[in-house]
PDB file of C-alpha atoms in Angstrom:
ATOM      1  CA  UNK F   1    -111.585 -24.501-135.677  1.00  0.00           C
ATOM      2  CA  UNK F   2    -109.394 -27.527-135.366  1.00  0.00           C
ATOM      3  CA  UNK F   3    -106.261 -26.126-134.269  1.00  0.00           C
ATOM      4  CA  UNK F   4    -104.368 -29.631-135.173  1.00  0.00           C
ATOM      5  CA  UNK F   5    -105.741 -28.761-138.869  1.00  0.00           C
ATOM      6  CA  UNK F   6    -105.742 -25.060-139.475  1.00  0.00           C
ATOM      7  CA  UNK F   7    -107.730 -23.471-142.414  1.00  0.00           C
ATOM      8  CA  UNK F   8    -104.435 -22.103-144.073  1.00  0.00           C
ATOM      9  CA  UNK F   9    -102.855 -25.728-144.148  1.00  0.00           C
ATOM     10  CA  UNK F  10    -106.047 -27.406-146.011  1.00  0.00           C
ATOM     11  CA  UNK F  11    -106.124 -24.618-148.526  1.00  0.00           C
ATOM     12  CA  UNK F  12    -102.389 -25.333-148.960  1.00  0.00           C
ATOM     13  CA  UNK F  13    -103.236 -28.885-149.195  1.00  0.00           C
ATOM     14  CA  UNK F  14    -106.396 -28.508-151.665  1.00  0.00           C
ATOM     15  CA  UNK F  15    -103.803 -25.859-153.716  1.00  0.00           C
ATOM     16  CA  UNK F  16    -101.241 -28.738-153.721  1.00  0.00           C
ATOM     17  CA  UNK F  17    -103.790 -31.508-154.831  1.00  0.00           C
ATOM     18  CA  UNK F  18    -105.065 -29.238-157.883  1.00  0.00           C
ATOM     19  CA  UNK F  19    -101.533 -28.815-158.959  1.00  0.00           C
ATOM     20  CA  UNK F  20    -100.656 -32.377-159.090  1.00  0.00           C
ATOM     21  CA  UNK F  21    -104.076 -34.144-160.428  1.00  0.00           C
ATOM     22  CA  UNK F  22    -105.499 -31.160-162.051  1.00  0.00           C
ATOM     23  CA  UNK F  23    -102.387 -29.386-164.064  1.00  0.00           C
ATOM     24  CA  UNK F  24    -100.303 -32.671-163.989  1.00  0.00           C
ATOM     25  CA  UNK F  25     -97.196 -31.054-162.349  1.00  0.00           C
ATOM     26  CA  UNK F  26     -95.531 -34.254-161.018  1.00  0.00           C
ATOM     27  CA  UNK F  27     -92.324 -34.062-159.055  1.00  0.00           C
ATOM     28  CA  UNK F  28     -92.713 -31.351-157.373  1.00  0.00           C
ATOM     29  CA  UNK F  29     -93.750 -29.792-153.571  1.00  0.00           C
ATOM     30  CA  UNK F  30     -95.921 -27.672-154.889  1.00  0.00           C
ATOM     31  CA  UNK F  31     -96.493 -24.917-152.639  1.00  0.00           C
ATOM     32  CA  UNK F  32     -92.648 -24.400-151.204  1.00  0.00           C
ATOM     33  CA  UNK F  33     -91.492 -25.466-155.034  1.00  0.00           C
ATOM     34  CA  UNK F  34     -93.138 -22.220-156.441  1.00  0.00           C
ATOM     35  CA  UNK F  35     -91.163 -19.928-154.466  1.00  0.00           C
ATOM     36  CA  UNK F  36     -87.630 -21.982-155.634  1.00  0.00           C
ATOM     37  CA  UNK F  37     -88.658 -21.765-159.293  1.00  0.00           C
ATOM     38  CA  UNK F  38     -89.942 -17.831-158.809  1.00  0.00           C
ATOM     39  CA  UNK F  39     -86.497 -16.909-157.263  1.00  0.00           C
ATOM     40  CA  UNK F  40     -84.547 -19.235-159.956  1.00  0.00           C
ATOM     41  CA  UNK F  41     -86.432 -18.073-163.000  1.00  0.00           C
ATOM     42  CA  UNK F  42     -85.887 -14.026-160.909  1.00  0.00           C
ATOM     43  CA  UNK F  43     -82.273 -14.627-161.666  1.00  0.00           C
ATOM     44  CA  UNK F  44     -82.604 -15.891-165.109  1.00  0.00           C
ATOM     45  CA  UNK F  45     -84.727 -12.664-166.141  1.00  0.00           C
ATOM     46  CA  UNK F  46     -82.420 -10.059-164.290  1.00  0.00           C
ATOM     47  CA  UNK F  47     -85.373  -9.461-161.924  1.00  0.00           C
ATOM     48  CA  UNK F  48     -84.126  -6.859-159.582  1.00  0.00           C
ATOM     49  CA  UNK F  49     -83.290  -8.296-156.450  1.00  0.00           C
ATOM     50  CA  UNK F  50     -85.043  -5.985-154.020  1.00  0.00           C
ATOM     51  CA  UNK F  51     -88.296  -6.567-156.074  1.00  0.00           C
ATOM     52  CA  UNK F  52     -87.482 -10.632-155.838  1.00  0.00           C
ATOM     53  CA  UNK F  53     -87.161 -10.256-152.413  1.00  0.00           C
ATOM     54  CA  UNK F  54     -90.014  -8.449-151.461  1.00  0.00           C
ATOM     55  CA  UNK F  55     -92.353 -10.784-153.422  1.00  0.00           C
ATOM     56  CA  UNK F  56     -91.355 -13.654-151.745  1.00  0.00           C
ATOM     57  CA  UNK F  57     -91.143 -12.216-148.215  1.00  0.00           C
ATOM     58  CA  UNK F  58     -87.378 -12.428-148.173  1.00  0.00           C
ATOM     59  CA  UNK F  59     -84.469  -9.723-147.216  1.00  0.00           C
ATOM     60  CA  UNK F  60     -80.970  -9.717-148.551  1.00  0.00           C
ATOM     61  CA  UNK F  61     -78.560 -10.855-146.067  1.00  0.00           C
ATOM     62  CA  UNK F  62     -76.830  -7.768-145.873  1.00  0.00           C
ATOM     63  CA  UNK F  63     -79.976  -5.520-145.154  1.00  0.00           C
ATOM     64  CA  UNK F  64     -80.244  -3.206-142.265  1.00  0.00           C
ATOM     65  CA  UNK F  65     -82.911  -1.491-140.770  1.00  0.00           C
ATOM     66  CA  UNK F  66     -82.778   0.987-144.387  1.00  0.00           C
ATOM     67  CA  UNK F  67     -83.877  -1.740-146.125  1.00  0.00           C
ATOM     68  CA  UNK F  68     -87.207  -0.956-144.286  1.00  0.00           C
ATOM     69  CA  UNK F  69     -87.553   2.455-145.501  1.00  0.00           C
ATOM     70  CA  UNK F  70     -90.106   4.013-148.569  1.00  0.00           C
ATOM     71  CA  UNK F  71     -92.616   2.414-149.867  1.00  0.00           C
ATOM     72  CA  UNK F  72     -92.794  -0.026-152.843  1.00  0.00           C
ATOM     73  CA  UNK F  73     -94.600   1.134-155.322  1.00  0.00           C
ATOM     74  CA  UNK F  74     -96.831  -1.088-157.818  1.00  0.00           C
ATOM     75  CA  UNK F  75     -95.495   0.357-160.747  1.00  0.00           C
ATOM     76  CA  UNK F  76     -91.724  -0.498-159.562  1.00  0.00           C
ATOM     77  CA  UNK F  77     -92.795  -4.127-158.908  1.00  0.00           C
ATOM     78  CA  UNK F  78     -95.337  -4.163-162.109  1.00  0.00           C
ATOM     79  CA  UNK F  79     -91.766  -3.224-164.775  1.00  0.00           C
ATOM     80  CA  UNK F  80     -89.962  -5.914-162.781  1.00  0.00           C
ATOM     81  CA  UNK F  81     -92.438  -8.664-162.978  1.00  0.00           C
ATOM     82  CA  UNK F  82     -93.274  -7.970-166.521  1.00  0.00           C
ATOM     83  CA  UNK F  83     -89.793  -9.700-167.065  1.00  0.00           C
ATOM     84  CA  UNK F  84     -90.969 -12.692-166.368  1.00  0.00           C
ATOM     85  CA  UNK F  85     -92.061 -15.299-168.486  1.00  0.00           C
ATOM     86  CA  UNK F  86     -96.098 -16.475-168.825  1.00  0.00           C
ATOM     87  CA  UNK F  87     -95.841 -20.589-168.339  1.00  0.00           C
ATOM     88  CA  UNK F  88     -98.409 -22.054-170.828  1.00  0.00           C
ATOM     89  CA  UNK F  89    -100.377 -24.754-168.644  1.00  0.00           C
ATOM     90  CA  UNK F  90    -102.344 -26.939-170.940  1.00  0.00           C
ATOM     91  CA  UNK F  91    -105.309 -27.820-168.704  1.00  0.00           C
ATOM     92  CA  UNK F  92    -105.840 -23.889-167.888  1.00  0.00           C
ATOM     93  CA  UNK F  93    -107.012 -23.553-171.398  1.00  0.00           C
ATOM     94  CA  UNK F  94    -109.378 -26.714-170.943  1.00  0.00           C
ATOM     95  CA  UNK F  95    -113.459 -25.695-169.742  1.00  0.00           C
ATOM     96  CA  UNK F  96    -113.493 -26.459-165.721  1.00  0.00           C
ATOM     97  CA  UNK F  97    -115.115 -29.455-164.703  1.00  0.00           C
ATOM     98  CA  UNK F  98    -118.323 -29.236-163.306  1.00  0.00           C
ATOM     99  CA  UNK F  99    -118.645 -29.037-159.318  1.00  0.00           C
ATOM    100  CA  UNK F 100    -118.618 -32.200-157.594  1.00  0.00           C
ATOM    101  CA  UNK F 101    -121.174 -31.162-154.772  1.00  0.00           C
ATOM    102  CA  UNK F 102    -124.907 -31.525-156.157  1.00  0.00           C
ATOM    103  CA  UNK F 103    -126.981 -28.561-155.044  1.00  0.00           C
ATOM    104  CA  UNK F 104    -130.272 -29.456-153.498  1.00  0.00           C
ATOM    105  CA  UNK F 105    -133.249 -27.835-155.145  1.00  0.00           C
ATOM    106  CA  UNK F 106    -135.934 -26.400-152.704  1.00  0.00           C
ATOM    107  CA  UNK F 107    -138.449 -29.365-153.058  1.00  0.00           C
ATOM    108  CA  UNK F 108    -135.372 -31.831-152.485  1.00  0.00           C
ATOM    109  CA  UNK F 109    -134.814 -29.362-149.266  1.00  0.00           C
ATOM    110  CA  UNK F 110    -138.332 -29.626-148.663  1.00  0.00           C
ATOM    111  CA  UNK F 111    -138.800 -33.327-148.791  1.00  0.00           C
ATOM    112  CA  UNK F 112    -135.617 -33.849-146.259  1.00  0.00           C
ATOM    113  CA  UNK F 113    -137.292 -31.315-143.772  1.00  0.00           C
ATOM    114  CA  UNK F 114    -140.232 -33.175-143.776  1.00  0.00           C
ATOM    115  CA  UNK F 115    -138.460 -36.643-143.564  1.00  0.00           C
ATOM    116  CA  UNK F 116    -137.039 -35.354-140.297  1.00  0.00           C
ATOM    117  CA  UNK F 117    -139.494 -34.271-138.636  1.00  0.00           C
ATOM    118  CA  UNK F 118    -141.044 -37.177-139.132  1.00  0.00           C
ATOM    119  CA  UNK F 119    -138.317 -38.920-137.608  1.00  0.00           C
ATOM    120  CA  UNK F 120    -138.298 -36.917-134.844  1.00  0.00           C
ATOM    121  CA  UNK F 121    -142.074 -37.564-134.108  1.00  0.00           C
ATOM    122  CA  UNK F 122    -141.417 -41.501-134.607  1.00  0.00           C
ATOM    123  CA  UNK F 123    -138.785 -40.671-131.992  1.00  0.00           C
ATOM    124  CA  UNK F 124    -140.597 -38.822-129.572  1.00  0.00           C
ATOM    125  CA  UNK F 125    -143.609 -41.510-129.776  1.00  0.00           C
ATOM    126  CA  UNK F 126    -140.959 -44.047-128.874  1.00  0.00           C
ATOM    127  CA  UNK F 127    -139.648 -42.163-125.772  1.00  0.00           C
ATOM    128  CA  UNK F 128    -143.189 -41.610-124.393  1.00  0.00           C
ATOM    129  CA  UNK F 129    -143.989 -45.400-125.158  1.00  0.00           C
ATOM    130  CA  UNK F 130    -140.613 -46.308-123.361  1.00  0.00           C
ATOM    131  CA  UNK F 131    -141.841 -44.670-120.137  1.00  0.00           C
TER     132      UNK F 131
END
């Protein structure tokens, strides 16, 4: 792997992309700009804070190391998030469009084996005939 192109940052990238061309969200930084609106919209709904934080990786400023201790239990964080509101994205509700990559069949596979090997003998003839 690339490390002047990490996996995470094209998936964030790709993410992005679909966000802007596919749902038509315009004005926005997607992937930083979700965690704004969560924590805005949080407030809005009451969303207790300690849940709000711990979804979006955050600690209140005043936290200590108690703020470390128990567990956080699904339920707890399933009440809390059932405050929020569903956002109705038009194009969710549309059928996908189809894949852009075409998918080779086997003969199609076939055929471009044989078309390079054949390539490769033309190639090898030449190198011999070179000598």
């Amino acid at each position: 792997m690339d490390t002047g192109n990490p996996q995470f940052q094209e998936v964030a990238e790709r993410v992005g992309e679909w966000v802007r061309l596919g749902l038509g969200v315009k004005n926005v930084q997607p992937n930083h700009g979700w965690r704004h609106r969560f924590k805005s919209v949080a407030r809005h709904v009451k969303m207790d804070r300690e849940v709000e934080g711990f979804i979006t990786g955050h600690r209140p400023k005043d936290a200590n190391a108690g703020n470390d201790y128990g567990d956080r239990w699904i339920k707890t964080m399933s009440a809390q998030i059932e405050k929020y509101p569903r956002f109705n994205i038009a194009p969710l509700s549309k059928k996908p469009a189809p894949h852009k990559r075409h998918r080779r069949t086997n003969a199609e596979v076939a055929k471009a084996k044989a078309a390079k090997e054949r390539r490769k003998a033309t190639r090898a003839v030449q190198a011999i005939e070179a000598k």
